[in-house]
Short mmCIF file of C-alpha atoms and ligand atoms in Angstrom, two decimals:
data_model
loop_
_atom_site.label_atom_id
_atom_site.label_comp_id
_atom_site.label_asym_id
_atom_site.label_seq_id
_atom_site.Cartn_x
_atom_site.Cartn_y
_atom_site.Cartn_z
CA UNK A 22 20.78 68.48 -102.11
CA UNK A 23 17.38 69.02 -102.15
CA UNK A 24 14.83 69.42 -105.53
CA UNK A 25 11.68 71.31 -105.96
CA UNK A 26 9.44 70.84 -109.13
CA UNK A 27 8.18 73.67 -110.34
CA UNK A 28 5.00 74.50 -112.09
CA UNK A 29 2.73 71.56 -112.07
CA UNK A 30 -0.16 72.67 -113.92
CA UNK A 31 -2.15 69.26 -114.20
CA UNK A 32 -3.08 66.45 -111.97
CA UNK A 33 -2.06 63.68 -113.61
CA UNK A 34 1.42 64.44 -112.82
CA UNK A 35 1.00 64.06 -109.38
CA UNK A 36 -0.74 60.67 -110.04
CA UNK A 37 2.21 59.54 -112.20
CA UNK A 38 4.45 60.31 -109.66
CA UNK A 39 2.03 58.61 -106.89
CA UNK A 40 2.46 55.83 -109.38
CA UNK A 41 6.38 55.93 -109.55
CA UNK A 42 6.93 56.37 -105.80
CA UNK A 43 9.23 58.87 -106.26
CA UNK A 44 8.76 62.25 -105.03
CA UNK A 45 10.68 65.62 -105.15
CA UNK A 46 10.93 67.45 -101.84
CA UNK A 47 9.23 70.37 -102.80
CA UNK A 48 6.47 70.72 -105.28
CA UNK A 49 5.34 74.19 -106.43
CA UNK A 50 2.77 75.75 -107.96
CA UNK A 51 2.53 79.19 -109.61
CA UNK A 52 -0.36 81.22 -108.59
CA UNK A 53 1.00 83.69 -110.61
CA UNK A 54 -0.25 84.69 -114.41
CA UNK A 55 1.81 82.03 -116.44
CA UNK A 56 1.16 79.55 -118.98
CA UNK A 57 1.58 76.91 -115.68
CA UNK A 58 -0.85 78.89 -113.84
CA UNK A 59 -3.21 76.98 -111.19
CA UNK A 60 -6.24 78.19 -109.10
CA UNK A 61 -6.48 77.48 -105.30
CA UNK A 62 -9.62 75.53 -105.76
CA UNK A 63 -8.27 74.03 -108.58
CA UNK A 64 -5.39 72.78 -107.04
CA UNK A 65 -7.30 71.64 -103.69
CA UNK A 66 -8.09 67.94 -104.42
CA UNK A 67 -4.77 67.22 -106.53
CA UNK A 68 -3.45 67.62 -102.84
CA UNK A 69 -4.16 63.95 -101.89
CA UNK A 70 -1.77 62.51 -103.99
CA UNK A 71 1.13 64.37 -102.66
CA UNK A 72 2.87 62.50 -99.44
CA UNK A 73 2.74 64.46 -96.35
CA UNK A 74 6.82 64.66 -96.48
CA UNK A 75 6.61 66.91 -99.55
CA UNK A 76 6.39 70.11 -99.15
CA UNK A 77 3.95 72.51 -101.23
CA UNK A 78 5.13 75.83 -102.45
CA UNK A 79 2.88 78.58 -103.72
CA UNK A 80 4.36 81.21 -106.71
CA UNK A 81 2.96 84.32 -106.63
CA UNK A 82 4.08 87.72 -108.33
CA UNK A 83 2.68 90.91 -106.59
CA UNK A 84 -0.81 89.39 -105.44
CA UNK A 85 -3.57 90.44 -103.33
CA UNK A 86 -2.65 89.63 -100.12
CA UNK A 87 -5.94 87.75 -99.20
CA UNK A 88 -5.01 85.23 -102.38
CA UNK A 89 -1.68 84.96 -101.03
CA UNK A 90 -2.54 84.29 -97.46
CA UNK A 91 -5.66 81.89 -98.52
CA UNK A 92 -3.66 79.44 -100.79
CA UNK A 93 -3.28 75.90 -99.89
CA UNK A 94 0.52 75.35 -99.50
CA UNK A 95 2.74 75.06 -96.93
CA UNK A 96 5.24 77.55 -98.20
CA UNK A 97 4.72 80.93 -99.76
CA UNK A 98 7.45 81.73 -102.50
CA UNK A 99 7.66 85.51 -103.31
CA UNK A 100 8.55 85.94 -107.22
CA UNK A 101 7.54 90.06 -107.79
CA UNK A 102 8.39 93.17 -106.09
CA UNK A 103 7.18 91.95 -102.58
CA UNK A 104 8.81 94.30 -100.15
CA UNK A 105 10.33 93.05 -96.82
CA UNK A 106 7.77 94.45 -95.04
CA UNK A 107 4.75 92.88 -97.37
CA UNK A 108 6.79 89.21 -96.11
CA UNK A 109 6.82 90.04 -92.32
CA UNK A 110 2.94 91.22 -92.28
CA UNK A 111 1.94 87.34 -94.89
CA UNK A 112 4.27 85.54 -92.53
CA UNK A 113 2.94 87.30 -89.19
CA UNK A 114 -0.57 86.20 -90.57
CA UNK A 115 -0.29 82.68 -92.23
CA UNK A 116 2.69 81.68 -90.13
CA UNK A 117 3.72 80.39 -93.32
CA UNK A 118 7.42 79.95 -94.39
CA UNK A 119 8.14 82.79 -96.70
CA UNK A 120 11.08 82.28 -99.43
CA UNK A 121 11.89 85.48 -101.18
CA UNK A 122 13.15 85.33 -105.06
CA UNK A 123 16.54 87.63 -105.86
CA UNK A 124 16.18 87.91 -109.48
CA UNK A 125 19.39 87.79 -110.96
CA UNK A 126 19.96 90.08 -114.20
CA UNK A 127 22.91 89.82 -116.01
CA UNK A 128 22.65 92.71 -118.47
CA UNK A 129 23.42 95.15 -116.64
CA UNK A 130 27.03 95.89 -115.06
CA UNK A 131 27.54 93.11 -112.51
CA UNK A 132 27.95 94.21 -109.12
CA UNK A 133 27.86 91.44 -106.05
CA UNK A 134 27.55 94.34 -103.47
CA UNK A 135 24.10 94.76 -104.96
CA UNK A 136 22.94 91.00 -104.04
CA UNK A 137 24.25 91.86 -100.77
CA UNK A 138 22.42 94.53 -100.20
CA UNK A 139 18.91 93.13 -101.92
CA UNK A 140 19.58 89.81 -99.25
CA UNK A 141 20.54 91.77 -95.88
CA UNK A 142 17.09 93.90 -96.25
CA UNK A 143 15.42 90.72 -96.50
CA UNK A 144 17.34 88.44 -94.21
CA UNK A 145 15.43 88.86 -91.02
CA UNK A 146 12.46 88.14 -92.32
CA UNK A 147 12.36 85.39 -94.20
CA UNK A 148 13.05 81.53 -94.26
CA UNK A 149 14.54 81.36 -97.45
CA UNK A 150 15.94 82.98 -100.62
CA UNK A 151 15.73 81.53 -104.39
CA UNK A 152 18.26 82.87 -106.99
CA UNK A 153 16.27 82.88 -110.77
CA UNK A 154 17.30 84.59 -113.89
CA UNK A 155 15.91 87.80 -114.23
CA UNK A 156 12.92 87.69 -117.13
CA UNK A 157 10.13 89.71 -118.81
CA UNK A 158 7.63 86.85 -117.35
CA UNK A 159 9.91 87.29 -113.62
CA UNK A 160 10.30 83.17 -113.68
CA UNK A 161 9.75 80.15 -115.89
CA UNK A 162 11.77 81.24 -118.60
CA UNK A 163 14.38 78.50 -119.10
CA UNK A 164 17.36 80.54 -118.97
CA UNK A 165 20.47 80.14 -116.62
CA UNK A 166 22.44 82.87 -115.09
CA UNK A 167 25.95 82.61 -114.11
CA UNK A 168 26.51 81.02 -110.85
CA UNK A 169 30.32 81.31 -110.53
CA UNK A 170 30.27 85.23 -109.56
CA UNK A 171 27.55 83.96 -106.18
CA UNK A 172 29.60 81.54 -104.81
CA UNK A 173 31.30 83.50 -101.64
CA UNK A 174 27.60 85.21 -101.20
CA UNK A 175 25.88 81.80 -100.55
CA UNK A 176 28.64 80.77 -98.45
CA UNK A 177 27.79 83.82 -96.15
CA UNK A 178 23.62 83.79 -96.48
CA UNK A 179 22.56 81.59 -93.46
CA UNK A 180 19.49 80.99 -94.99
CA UNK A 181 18.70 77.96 -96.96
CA UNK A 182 19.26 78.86 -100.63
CA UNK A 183 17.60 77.15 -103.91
CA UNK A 184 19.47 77.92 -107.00
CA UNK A 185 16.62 78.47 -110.25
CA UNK A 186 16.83 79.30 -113.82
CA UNK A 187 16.58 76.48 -116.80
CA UNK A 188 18.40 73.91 -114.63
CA UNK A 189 18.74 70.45 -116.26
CA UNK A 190 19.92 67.48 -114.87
CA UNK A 191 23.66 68.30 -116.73
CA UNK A 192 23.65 71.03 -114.33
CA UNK A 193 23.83 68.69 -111.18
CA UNK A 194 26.95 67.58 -111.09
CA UNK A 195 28.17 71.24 -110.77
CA UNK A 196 25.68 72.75 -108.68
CA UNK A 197 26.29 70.25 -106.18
CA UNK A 198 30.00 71.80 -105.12
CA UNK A 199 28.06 75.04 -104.90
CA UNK A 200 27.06 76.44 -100.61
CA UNK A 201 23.65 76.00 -101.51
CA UNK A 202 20.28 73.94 -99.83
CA UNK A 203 19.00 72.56 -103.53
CA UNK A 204 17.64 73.41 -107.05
CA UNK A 205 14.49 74.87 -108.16
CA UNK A 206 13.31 73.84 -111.68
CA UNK A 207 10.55 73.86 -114.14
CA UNK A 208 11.20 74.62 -117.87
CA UNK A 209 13.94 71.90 -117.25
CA UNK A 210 11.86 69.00 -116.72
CA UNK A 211 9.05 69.67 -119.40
CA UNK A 212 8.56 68.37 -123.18
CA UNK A 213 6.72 70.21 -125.27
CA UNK A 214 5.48 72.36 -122.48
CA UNK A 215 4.10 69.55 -120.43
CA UNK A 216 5.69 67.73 -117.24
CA UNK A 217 7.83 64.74 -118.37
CA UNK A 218 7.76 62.14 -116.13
CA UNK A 219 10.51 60.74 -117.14
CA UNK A 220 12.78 63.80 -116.83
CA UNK A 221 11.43 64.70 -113.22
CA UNK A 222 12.60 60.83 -112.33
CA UNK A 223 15.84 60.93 -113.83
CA UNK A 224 16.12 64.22 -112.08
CA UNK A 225 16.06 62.86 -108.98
CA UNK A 226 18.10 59.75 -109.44
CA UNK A 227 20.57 62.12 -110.44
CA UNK A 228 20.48 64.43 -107.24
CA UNK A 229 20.28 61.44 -105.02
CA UNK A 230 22.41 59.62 -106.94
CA UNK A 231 26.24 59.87 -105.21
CA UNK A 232 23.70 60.55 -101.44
CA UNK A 233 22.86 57.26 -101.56
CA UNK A 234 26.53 56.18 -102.72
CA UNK A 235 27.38 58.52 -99.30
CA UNK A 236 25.33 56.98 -97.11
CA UNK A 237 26.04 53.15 -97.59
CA UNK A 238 29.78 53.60 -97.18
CA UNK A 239 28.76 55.33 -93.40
O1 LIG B 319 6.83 78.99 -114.15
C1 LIG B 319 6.34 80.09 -114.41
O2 LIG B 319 5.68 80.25 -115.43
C2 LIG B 319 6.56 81.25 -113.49
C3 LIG B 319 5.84 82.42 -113.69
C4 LIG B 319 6.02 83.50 -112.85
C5 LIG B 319 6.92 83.42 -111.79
C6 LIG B 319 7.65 82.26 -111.59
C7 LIG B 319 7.49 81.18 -112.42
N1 LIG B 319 8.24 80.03 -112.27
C8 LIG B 319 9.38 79.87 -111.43
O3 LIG B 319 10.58 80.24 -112.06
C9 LIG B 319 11.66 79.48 -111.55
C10 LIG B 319 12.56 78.92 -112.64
O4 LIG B 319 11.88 78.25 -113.62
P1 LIG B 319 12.67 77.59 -114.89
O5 LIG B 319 13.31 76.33 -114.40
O6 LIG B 319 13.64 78.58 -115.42
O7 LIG B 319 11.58 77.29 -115.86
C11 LIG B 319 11.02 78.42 -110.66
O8 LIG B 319 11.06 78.88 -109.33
C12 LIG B 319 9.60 78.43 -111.09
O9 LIG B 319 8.79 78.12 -110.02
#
């Protein structure tokens, strides 16, 4: 199962983890207007810490397409109202992997067909879909949705699939018998609104935890 780590507003984090030797395979930043929120040029010389085998990931939430198509990630992760169309013209220009969000909302009367519907309009265009809670701030907020009632749908998406939404490191064990690629997180890894370390590492241990358990008994 793979991890991304979501939201890293501040370098040292990305030293820390230089320090630790222990890396997520994706690491994301939001673009988007958010307490985590990061500028391109900002962001531009935190790059060097980050090993070329991690992957960078981009947030953005209905953005000018020339901010979009400029930032400097290898991945461009669509969290707004981006229409299929807007992710065929961003990934005809940038070449860019494109991963669309399906915001997943709860409240109102449940009905799978509509997921199915929402990921078939999107499916030929892009490289990758993220299920988050649906929210006021459209990501970040810490809650969880119910996974149970999406189980058949990821089975039939064949496009990688990150599962988001106030994952913690309980939530592992679980989401690993689940038809998905990994898990996206950010509120779930913070302490008083910072990145902890620690929780990012034990994070990881976890979700690589019964791998490594898999792969010395091959
Ligand atoms: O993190 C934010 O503030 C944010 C703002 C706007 C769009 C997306 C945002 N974050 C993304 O939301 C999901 C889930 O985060 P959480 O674990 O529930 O805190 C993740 O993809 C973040 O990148």
């Amino acid at each position: 199962m793979k991890v991304k780590i979501c939201g890293i507003f501040e370098e040292q984090t990305l030293i820390d983890l230089k320090e630790k030797e222990i890396w997520p395979d994706y690491i994301g930043f939001v673009f988007a207007k958010s307490r985590r929120q990061v500028k391109p040029t900002q962001i531009k010389p935190w790059l060097k810490h980050i090993p070329s085998t991690v992957k960078t990931v981009g947030v953005f939430v209905n953005q000018a397409i020339e901010d979009v198509i400029n930032a400097p990630v290898h991945i461009l992760q669509f969290h707004g109202d981006e229409k299929p169309e807007d992710c065929q013209l961003i990934k005809e220009q940038t070449g860019k992997e494109i991963w669309k969000v399906i915001s997943v909302d709860q409240n109102h009367p449940f009905s799978i067909e509509h997921y199915r519907n929402v990921y078939e309009r999107y499916l030929p265009v892009v490289d990758g879909f993220i299920f988050d809670t649906a929210s006021k701030s459209r990501g970040g907020s810490g809650s969880k949705f119910e996974w149970e009632p999406f189980y058949h749908l990821w089975q039939e998406i064949e496009k990688p699939i990150l599962v988001a939404g106030g994952i913690m490191k309980e939530d592992i064990p679980i989401l690993k018998r689940y038809p998905i690629e990994g898990i996206d997180l950010s509120s779930g890894v913070e302490e008083e609104g910072k990145k902890s370390i620690p929780k990012i590492v034990e994070l990881i241990e976890e979700v690589r935890r019964d791998d490594a358990v898999a792969s010395m008994g091959d």
